Amino acid sequence: MLLVEKRQEIGEPVRCAEGLFKDGLEDFIDYDPKWVCAHIKSARIHAPDGNVLSLSEPDNVAGYVLDRKIFDRALARLAANAGSEIQVKTQATGLIKHEGVIKGVKGLCRGREFEARSMVVIGADGVESRVGRWAGLLEPLKPRDIESCVEFTVSGVDIDPVCLEFYFGNDIAPGGYLWIFPKGEREANIGLGALGARLNGAHPIDYLKRFVDTRFPGCKVIQTIVGAVPVSDMVEHISTGGLMLAGDGARLVDPLLGAGIMNAMLSGRMAGKVAAEAIKKGDVSAQALRKYDEDVRKNMGKAIHRNYKVKEFVVKASDRQMNALLYTLRKMNVESIPVSSVYKTAITSGLPVMKMMRAIFKN
Ligand SMILES: Cc1cc2nc3c(=O)[nH]c(=O)nc-3n(C[C@H](O)[C@H](O)[C@H](O)COP(=O)(O)OP(=O)(O)OC[C@H]3O[C@@H](n4cnc5c(N)ncnc54)[C@H](O)[C@@H]3O)c2cc1C
């Protein structure tokens, strides 16, 4: 197997807040404190009117804030140990096609063009995925299905080092939310995602600067990151003859939270398994690889679809509606659910999310 990465180093530059639920992670990689910056035991959700929903699980680690530079490299090392050849500074520039089936990639490595033939190509090329478009599987994202993000890594901040904080409100992050993810005792990723159409010509960084200056005056910004997150519903097909798309490259991000690390790992693993079986059988036709579409749809399609619908409500919400939503969640005693399972409970219909949203948004 050949893994090509256009950048010089795997995992850099980081364009992520690096938060991850712990659930299921051990299926991929053994815990290593080297890639963990913070152990998360609680979360606080701030409504526009200042009311707070607190979720906590003091005796249990619900998730991590990662050091993705180290984490992504650890994943790459696992792939290398399993027999992959890893080639950095190598960019895929096109697909080799024969009679409608993908037969490999064209690329550029240190200024030299090359062709790598393969039975299966897995396009895991992130939010700007060109592989998906070359294969005719992806259309450009609609503006309302892209969250524009900006993030500061700051030091010298007074934060709770085990707590994720989320802020909602049209003065804070129109059509999105702001996050504070601790990266140690006095360091944090503070960022926001906003919907371009709701920014009225402003840049998300204006909102972030205002928040950081007010909440943490005197803190030091040691890094600024800008990026985008696809927050769309699942596309119709993410495979075709000889090719599968994974992770952000297949738009498999949770459209409500904008979280994609776990889905990227899950879909990558599913794609790998289907590829291995198809190659063994000598059949990499569109029909054979359709199993991958089915696996992904079965495992995450329903959650993505539901969260897309919820996101469609949230991005249009007024501050009054967001206040009402938080108030309703508190009345439903959501705070008694452990932080590690509240989100899962919500998306697996333990909470009648859509019904609740409709009621709030109708009034
Ligand atoms: C500001 C921000 C904050 C976020 N915070 C979180 C969070 O807290 N938790 C969470 O779960 N998710 C978060 N996300 C989303 C998360 O970062 C992505 O979902 C995740 O990184 C997807 O992984 P991936 O491997 O699919 O894509 P990527 O991590 O984007 O990796 C794609 C790789 O492909 C390479 N590449 C691209 N094109 C080519 C090419 N033509 N040839 C060769 N290589 C190529 C790129 O260089 C890159 O290394 C955040 C995103 C942003 C922008």
Short mmCIF file of C-alpha atoms and ligand atoms in Angstrom, two decimals:
data_model
loop_
_atom_site.label_atom_id
_atom_site.label_comp_id
_atom_site.label_asym_id
_atom_site.label_seq_id
_atom_site.Cartn_x
_atom_site.Cartn_y
_atom_site.Cartn_z
CA MET A 1 0.00 0.00 0.00
CA LEU A 2 1.20 3.51 -0.81
CA LEU A 3 0.12 6.53 1.26
CA VAL A 4 0.84 9.91 -0.31
CA GLU A 5 0.76 13.18 1.64
CA LYS A 6 1.33 16.47 -0.10
CA ARG A 7 2.82 18.17 2.94
CA GLN A 8 6.29 17.72 4.28
CA GLU A 9 5.11 16.23 7.55
CA ILE A 10 2.14 14.10 8.50
CA GLY A 11 -0.12 15.94 10.93
CA GLU A 12 1.04 19.47 10.13
CA PRO A 13 -0.25 22.09 9.95
CA VAL A 14 -2.95 21.24 12.48
CA ARG A 15 -6.34 22.62 11.51
CA CYS A 16 -8.36 21.30 14.39
CA ALA A 17 -9.51 21.98 17.95
CA GLU A 18 -8.28 18.43 18.67
CA GLY A 19 -11.22 17.31 20.82
CA LEU A 20 -12.26 13.66 20.67
CA PHE A 21 -14.64 11.42 22.62
CA LYS A 22 -12.69 8.54 24.12
CA ASP A 23 -15.34 5.97 23.18
CA GLY A 24 -14.08 3.54 20.54
CA LEU A 25 -10.61 5.05 20.28
CA GLU A 26 -8.89 2.02 21.78
CA ASP A 27 -10.07 0.00 18.74
CA PHE A 28 -7.61 2.05 16.69
CA ILE A 29 -4.67 2.86 18.88
CA ASP A 30 -3.36 2.07 22.35
CA TYR A 31 -3.48 5.00 24.73
CA ASP A 32 -0.26 6.97 24.84
CA PRO A 33 0.06 10.04 27.10
CA LYS A 34 2.34 11.58 24.46
CA TRP A 35 -0.62 12.49 22.24
CA VAL A 36 -2.92 13.65 25.04
CA CYS A 37 -2.93 17.31 26.14
CA ALA A 38 -6.02 17.16 28.36
CA HIS A 39 -8.30 14.54 29.90
CA ILE A 40 -11.89 15.77 29.62
CA LYS A 41 -14.36 15.16 32.43
CA SER A 42 -16.93 17.90 31.92
CA ALA A 43 -18.54 20.29 29.45
CA ARG A 44 -20.31 23.61 29.84
CA ILE A 45 -22.72 24.96 27.25
CA HIS A 46 -23.35 28.70 27.45
CA ALA A 47 -26.60 30.11 26.05
CA PRO A 48 -26.63 33.63 24.60
CA ASP A 49 -28.33 34.94 27.78
CA GLY A 50 -25.50 33.59 29.96
CA ASN A 51 -27.36 30.54 31.27
CA VAL A 52 -25.17 27.46 31.43
CA LEU A 53 -25.85 23.76 30.97
CA SER A 54 -23.23 21.75 32.86
CA LEU A 55 -22.40 18.15 32.13
CA SER A 56 -19.85 16.33 34.16
CA GLU A 57 -18.44 12.96 34.97
CA PRO A 58 -15.81 13.62 37.63
CA ASP A 59 -14.76 9.98 38.03
CA ASN A 60 -14.42 9.18 34.37
CA VAL A 61 -12.46 10.51 31.40
CA ALA A 62 -15.02 11.18 28.64
CA GLY A 63 -12.60 12.36 26.01
CA TYR A 64 -9.31 13.98 25.18
CA VAL A 65 -7.89 17.10 23.73
CA LEU A 66 -5.20 15.65 21.51
CA ASP A 67 -1.89 16.85 20.27
CA ARG A 68 -2.77 16.02 16.67
CA LYS A 69 0.75 16.48 15.39
CA ILE A 70 1.80 13.55 17.57
CA PHE A 71 -1.47 11.65 17.22
CA ASP A 72 -1.60 11.75 13.39
CA ARG A 73 2.03 10.69 13.27
CA ALA A 74 1.29 7.79 15.64
CA LEU A 75 -1.51 6.66 13.28
CA ALA A 76 0.86 6.91 10.31
CA ARG A 77 3.41 4.84 12.21
CA LEU A 78 0.76 2.13 12.71
CA ALA A 79 0.09 2.15 8.97
CA ALA A 80 3.82 1.95 8.23
CA ASN A 81 4.26 -0.93 10.69
CA ALA A 82 1.39 -2.73 8.94
CA GLY A 83 3.30 -2.52 5.65
CA SER A 84 2.34 0.83 4.08
CA GLU A 85 4.88 2.85 2.21
CA ILE A 86 4.55 6.51 3.20
CA GLN A 87 5.61 9.22 0.82
CA VAL A 88 5.43 12.84 2.01
CA LYS A 89 5.82 15.93 -0.20
CA THR A 90 3.88 13.95 -2.79
CA GLN A 91 0.72 15.38 -4.23
CA ALA A 92 -1.99 13.49 -6.09
CA THR A 93 -2.79 15.61 -9.15
CA GLY A 94 -5.26 13.41 -11.01
CA LEU A 95 -6.74 9.94 -11.42
CA ILE A 96 -5.85 7.27 -13.94
CA LYS A 97 -9.08 5.99 -15.46
CA HIS A 98 -9.73 3.11 -17.81
CA GLU A 99 -13.19 2.28 -19.09
CA GLY A 100 -14.80 4.18 -16.22
CA VAL A 101 -12.78 2.41 -13.51
CA ILE A 102 -10.08 4.20 -11.47
CA LYS A 103 -6.74 2.50 -11.91
CA GLY A 104 -4.45 4.70 -9.80
CA VAL A 105 -3.28 8.28 -9.33
CA LYS A 106 -1.13 10.74 -11.18
CA GLY A 107 1.09 12.75 -8.90
CA LEU A 108 3.90 15.15 -8.33
CA CYS A 109 6.79 14.28 -6.04
CA ARG A 110 9.47 16.90 -5.40
CA GLY A 111 8.81 18.49 -8.81
CA ARG A 112 8.68 15.18 -10.70
CA GLU A 113 5.52 13.80 -12.24
CA PHE A 114 4.71 10.15 -11.64
CA GLU A 115 1.92 7.61 -12.04
CA ALA A 116 1.07 5.08 -9.34
CA ARG A 117 -1.17 2.26 -10.54
CA SER A 118 -3.33 0.46 -8.01
CA MET A 119 -6.40 -1.71 -7.82
CA VAL A 120 -8.07 0.68 -5.36
CA VAL A 121 -7.58 4.38 -4.57
CA ILE A 122 -8.84 5.72 -1.23
CA GLY A 123 -9.32 9.49 -1.38
CA ALA A 124 -8.79 10.81 2.17
CA ASP A 125 -7.74 14.28 1.10
CA GLY A 126 -9.73 16.37 3.53
CA VAL A 127 -12.28 19.14 3.21
CA GLU A 128 -10.96 20.47 -0.10
CA SER A 129 -11.15 16.96 -1.59
CA ARG A 130 -10.22 17.05 -5.21
CA VAL A 131 -10.20 13.27 -5.54
CA GLY A 132 -13.98 13.20 -5.00
CA ARG A 133 -14.47 15.78 -7.71
CA TRP A 134 -12.08 14.11 -10.16
CA ALA A 135 -14.08 10.91 -9.68
CA GLY A 136 -17.34 12.78 -10.31
CA LEU A 137 -18.70 11.90 -6.86
CA LEU A 138 -18.67 15.34 -5.23
CA GLU A 139 -20.17 18.67 -6.25
CA PRO A 140 -18.78 21.85 -4.67
CA LEU A 141 -20.23 22.38 -1.19
CA LYS A 142 -23.14 24.81 -0.89
CA PRO A 143 -22.08 27.92 1.08
CA ARG A 144 -24.53 27.06 3.85
CA ASP A 145 -22.88 23.65 4.25
CA ILE A 146 -19.45 25.10 5.07
CA GLU A 147 -18.47 26.41 8.48
CA SER A 148 -15.64 28.93 8.34
CA CYS A 149 -13.40 28.41 11.34
CA VAL A 150 -10.69 30.35 13.05
CA GLU A 151 -8.82 29.29 16.13
CA PHE A 152 -6.18 30.72 18.45
CA THR A 153 -3.95 28.56 20.58
CA VAL A 154 -3.49 30.75 23.62
CA SER A 155 -1.35 30.56 26.73
CA GLY A 156 -1.67 32.27 30.07
CA VAL A 157 -5.40 31.64 30.38
CA ASP A 158 -7.38 30.85 33.47
CA ILE A 159 -9.41 27.82 32.43
CA ASP A 160 -10.75 24.60 33.87
CA PRO A 161 -8.21 22.11 32.46
CA VAL A 162 -10.70 19.22 32.30
CA CYS A 163 -13.69 21.06 30.84
CA LEU A 164 -14.79 21.78 27.26
CA GLU A 165 -16.74 25.02 26.93
CA PHE A 166 -19.16 25.92 24.15
CA TYR A 167 -20.71 29.37 23.61
CA PHE A 168 -23.72 30.08 21.42
CA GLY A 169 -25.11 33.42 20.31
CA ASN A 170 -25.30 35.62 17.27
CA ASP A 171 -22.91 38.16 18.78
CA ILE A 172 -20.38 35.39 19.45
CA ALA A 173 -20.53 32.96 16.51
CA PRO A 174 -23.40 33.56 14.05
CA GLY A 175 -24.71 30.24 12.75
CA GLY A 176 -22.12 28.26 14.71
CA TYR A 177 -20.47 28.18 18.11
CA LEU A 178 -17.32 29.16 19.93
CA TRP A 179 -15.24 26.61 21.79
CA ILE A 180 -12.62 26.62 24.52
CA PHE A 181 -10.72 23.33 24.60
CA PRO A 182 -8.02 23.10 27.31
CA LYS A 183 -4.56 21.99 26.27
CA GLY A 184 -3.05 21.91 29.74
CA GLU A 185 -3.21 23.97 32.92
CA ARG A 186 -3.02 27.43 31.27
CA GLU A 187 -3.19 26.75 27.55
CA ALA A 188 -6.22 26.29 25.28
CA ASN A 189 -7.53 26.11 21.74
CA ILE A 190 -10.11 28.87 21.51
CA GLY A 191 -11.92 29.00 18.21
CA LEU A 192 -15.19 29.45 16.45
CA GLY A 193 -17.04 28.21 13.44
CA ALA A 194 -19.54 30.53 11.78
CA LEU A 195 -21.73 30.43 8.73
CA GLY A 196 -20.37 32.76 6.02
CA ALA A 197 -23.86 33.89 5.06
CA ARG A 198 -24.53 35.08 8.62
CA LEU A 199 -21.34 37.12 9.04
CA ASN A 200 -22.52 40.22 7.10
CA GLY A 201 -19.12 40.78 5.53
CA ALA A 202 -17.17 40.40 8.81
CA HIS A 203 -14.45 37.77 9.25
CA PRO A 204 -14.81 35.12 11.99
CA ILE A 205 -11.48 36.36 13.38
CA ASP A 206 -13.14 39.69 14.32
CA TYR A 207 -15.60 37.79 16.52
CA LEU A 208 -12.87 35.61 18.03
CA LYS A 209 -10.60 38.56 18.85
CA ARG A 210 -13.46 40.36 20.55
CA PHE A 211 -14.28 37.30 22.68
CA VAL A 212 -10.68 36.57 23.63
CA ASP A 213 -9.90 40.23 24.45
CA THR A 214 -12.93 40.44 26.70
CA ARG A 215 -12.73 37.06 28.41
CA PHE A 216 -8.94 36.63 28.62
CA PRO A 217 -7.34 40.10 28.51
CA GLY A 218 -3.54 39.86 28.39
CA CYS A 219 -3.39 36.24 27.19
CA LYS A 220 -0.79 35.35 24.56
CA VAL A 221 -1.90 34.04 21.16
CA ILE A 222 0.80 31.58 20.14
CA GLN A 223 -0.85 30.25 16.99
CA THR A 224 -3.69 31.19 14.63
CA ILE A 225 -5.43 28.60 12.49
CA VAL A 226 -8.03 29.10 9.80
CA GLY A 227 -9.93 26.28 8.16
CA ALA A 228 -13.27 25.02 7.01
CA VAL A 229 -15.50 22.16 8.04
CA PRO A 230 -18.00 20.51 5.69
CA VAL A 231 -21.34 20.40 7.51
CA SER A 232 -23.44 18.77 4.81
CA ASP A 233 -25.70 15.75 4.70
CA MET A 234 -24.23 12.51 3.33
CA VAL A 235 -23.66 12.58 -0.41
CA GLU A 236 -25.33 9.95 -2.55
CA HIS A 237 -22.26 7.83 -3.34
CA ILE A 238 -18.77 7.81 -1.86
CA SER A 239 -17.43 4.99 -3.99
CA THR A 240 -17.15 4.07 -7.63
CA GLY A 241 -15.19 1.48 -9.60
CA GLY A 242 -11.66 1.35 -8.11
CA LEU A 243 -12.18 4.24 -5.69
CA MET A 244 -13.55 5.11 -2.26
CA LEU A 245 -13.63 8.40 -0.35
CA ALA A 246 -13.06 8.64 3.40
CA GLY A 247 -13.15 11.21 6.21
CA ASP A 248 -13.64 14.88 5.33
CA GLY A 249 -12.87 13.87 1.74
CA ALA A 250 -16.23 12.06 1.80
CA ARG A 251 -17.85 14.83 3.93
CA LEU A 252 -18.35 12.44 6.82
CA VAL A 253 -18.20 15.13 9.48
CA ASP A 254 -20.84 15.39 12.18
CA PRO A 255 -22.67 18.46 10.80
CA LEU A 256 -23.85 19.62 14.21
CA LEU A 257 -20.59 19.57 16.15
CA GLY A 258 -18.25 19.88 13.16
CA ALA A 259 -16.34 16.90 14.54
CA GLY A 260 -14.70 14.61 12.03
CA ILE A 261 -11.68 12.87 13.56
CA MET A 262 -13.51 9.73 14.68
CA ASN A 263 -15.59 9.44 11.48
CA ALA A 264 -12.40 9.84 9.45
CA MET A 265 -10.80 6.94 11.32
CA LEU A 266 -13.95 4.80 11.17
CA SER A 267 -14.54 5.37 7.47
CA GLY A 268 -10.85 4.87 6.69
CA ARG A 269 -10.95 1.50 8.41
CA MET A 270 -14.16 0.48 6.62
CA ALA A 271 -12.67 1.51 3.27
CA GLY A 272 -9.51 -0.48 4.01
CA LYS A 273 -11.49 -3.61 4.85
CA VAL A 274 -13.68 -3.39 1.75
CA ALA A 275 -10.61 -2.71 -0.41
CA ALA A 276 -8.76 -5.73 1.00
CA GLU A 277 -11.74 -8.05 0.37
CA ALA A 278 -12.33 -6.69 -3.13
CA ILE A 279 -8.67 -7.04 -4.09
CA LYS A 280 -8.59 -10.59 -2.73
CA LYS A 281 -11.60 -11.46 -4.89
CA GLY A 282 -10.16 -9.62 -7.87
CA ASP A 283 -13.31 -7.51 -8.23
CA VAL A 284 -12.99 -3.76 -7.58
CA SER A 285 -15.98 -2.77 -9.70
CA ALA A 286 -18.39 -0.06 -8.57
CA GLN A 287 -20.81 -2.80 -7.60
CA ALA A 288 -18.25 -4.61 -5.42
CA LEU A 289 -17.17 -1.41 -3.65
CA ARG A 290 -20.77 -0.35 -3.03
CA LYS A 291 -20.48 -2.41 0.17
CA TYR A 292 -18.41 0.49 1.53
CA ASP A 293 -21.26 2.96 0.91
CA GLU A 294 -23.60 0.57 2.69
CA ASP A 295 -21.25 0.10 5.68
CA VAL A 296 -20.76 3.84 6.11
CA ARG A 297 -24.46 4.57 5.74
CA LYS A 298 -25.27 1.86 8.29
CA ASN A 299 -22.69 3.07 10.82
CA MET A 300 -22.91 6.84 10.60
CA GLY A 301 -25.41 7.81 7.88
CA LYS A 302 -28.40 8.06 10.19
CA ALA A 303 -26.57 10.21 12.74
CA ILE A 304 -25.18 12.50 10.04
CA HIS A 305 -28.61 12.91 8.46
CA ARG A 306 -30.33 13.66 11.76
CA ASN A 307 -27.62 16.05 12.90
CA TYR A 308 -27.75 17.78 9.54
CA LYS A 309 -31.44 18.47 10.12
CA VAL A 310 -30.74 19.71 13.66
CA LYS A 311 -27.90 21.89 12.33
CA GLU A 312 -30.29 23.42 9.80
CA PHE A 313 -32.41 24.59 12.74
CA VAL A 314 -29.46 25.75 14.82
CA VAL A 315 -27.81 27.88 12.10
CA LYS A 316 -31.00 29.85 11.63
CA ALA A 317 -31.77 30.17 15.33
CA SER A 318 -32.24 33.51 17.01
CA ASP A 319 -30.67 34.06 20.41
CA ARG A 320 -34.13 33.76 21.97
CA GLN A 321 -34.57 30.32 20.40
CA MET A 322 -31.12 29.18 21.55
CA ASN A 323 -31.97 30.34 25.09
CA ALA A 324 -35.21 28.37 24.92
CA LEU A 325 -33.37 25.28 23.67
CA LEU A 326 -30.93 25.32 26.56
CA TYR A 327 -33.73 25.98 29.02
CA THR A 328 -35.66 22.99 27.65
CA LEU A 329 -32.60 20.73 27.86
CA ARG A 330 -32.09 21.73 31.48
CA LYS A 331 -35.74 21.03 32.25
CA MET A 332 -35.32 17.59 30.67
CA ASN A 333 -32.62 16.94 33.27
CA VAL A 334 -29.93 16.46 30.64
CA GLU A 335 -27.36 17.51 33.24
CA SER A 336 -27.82 14.17 34.99
CA ILE A 337 -26.58 12.27 31.90
CA PRO A 338 -22.82 11.56 31.94
CA VAL A 339 -20.91 13.82 29.56
CA SER A 340 -19.57 10.80 27.66
CA SER A 341 -23.05 9.63 26.73
CA VAL A 342 -25.16 12.78 26.46
CA TYR A 343 -24.37 13.31 22.81
CA LYS A 344 -24.81 9.65 21.95
CA THR A 345 -28.10 9.61 23.88
CA ALA A 346 -29.30 12.63 21.91
CA ILE A 347 -28.42 11.23 18.51
CA THR A 348 -29.71 7.75 19.21
CA SER A 349 -33.09 9.29 20.05
CA GLY A 350 -32.96 8.93 23.83
CA LEU A 351 -33.90 12.59 23.58
CA PRO A 352 -36.60 13.52 21.08
CA VAL A 353 -34.29 16.08 19.50
CA MET A 354 -36.19 16.92 16.33
CA LYS A 355 -39.56 17.09 18.08
CA MET A 356 -38.12 19.39 20.69
CA MET A 357 -36.44 21.60 18.08
CA ARG A 358 -39.62 21.90 16.04
CA ALA A 359 -41.63 22.92 19.11
CA ILE A 360 -39.08 25.56 20.11
CA PHE A 361 -38.60 26.93 16.62
CA LYS A 362 -42.33 27.06 15.89
CA ASN A 363 -42.87 29.39 18.84
C1 LIG B 1 -10.77 24.80 13.12
C2 LIG B 1 -11.20 23.36 13.12
C3 LIG B 1 -11.44 22.73 14.33
C4 LIG B 1 -11.83 21.38 14.34
N1 LIG B 1 -11.98 20.76 15.55
C5 LIG B 1 -12.31 19.46 15.60
C6 LIG B 1 -12.41 18.77 16.86
O1 LIG B 1 -12.18 19.34 17.93
N2 LIG B 1 -12.75 17.46 16.84
C7 LIG B 1 -13.00 16.77 15.69
O2 LIG B 1 -13.32 15.57 15.74
N3 LIG B 1 -12.89 17.38 14.47
C8 LIG B 1 -12.53 18.69 14.41
N4 LIG B 1 -12.37 19.32 13.20
C9 LIG B 1 -12.54 18.51 11.98
C10 LIG B 1 -11.33 17.61 11.80
O3 LIG B 1 -10.15 18.38 11.82
C11 LIG B 1 -11.45 16.83 10.50
O4 LIG B 1 -12.72 16.24 10.43
C12 LIG B 1 -10.39 15.73 10.39
O5 LIG B 1 -9.10 16.26 10.41
C13 LIG B 1 -10.62 14.92 9.10
O6 LIG B 1 -9.55 14.06 8.88
P1 LIG B 1 -9.18 13.63 7.40
O7 LIG B 1 -8.04 12.69 7.55
O8 LIG B 1 -10.39 13.22 6.66
O9 LIG B 1 -8.69 14.98 6.70
P2 LIG B 1 -7.45 15.89 7.04
O10 LIG B 1 -7.09 15.82 8.46
O11 LIG B 1 -7.78 17.23 6.44
O12 LIG B 1 -6.27 15.21 6.20
C14 LIG B 1 -6.24 15.26 4.79
C15 LIG B 1 -4.79 15.15 4.38
O13 LIG B 1 -4.74 15.00 2.96
C16 LIG B 1 -3.66 15.77 2.47
N5 LIG B 1 -3.95 16.09 1.07
C17 LIG B 1 -4.94 16.89 0.57
N6 LIG B 1 -4.92 16.89 -0.76
C18 LIG B 1 -3.89 16.07 -1.14
C19 LIG B 1 -3.38 15.69 -2.41
N7 LIG B 1 -3.90 16.14 -3.54
N8 LIG B 1 -2.31 14.85 -2.43
C20 LIG B 1 -1.76 14.39 -1.27
N9 LIG B 1 -2.21 14.73 -0.04
C21 LIG B 1 -3.27 15.55 0.02
C22 LIG B 1 -3.65 17.01 3.36
O14 LIG B 1 -2.39 17.65 3.34
C23 LIG B 1 -3.99 16.40 4.72
O15 LIG B 1 -2.84 16.01 5.45
C24 LIG B 1 -11.99 20.66 13.13
C25 LIG B 1 -11.77 21.32 11.91
C26 LIG B 1 -11.37 22.65 11.90
C27 LIG B 1 -11.10 23.33 10.59
#
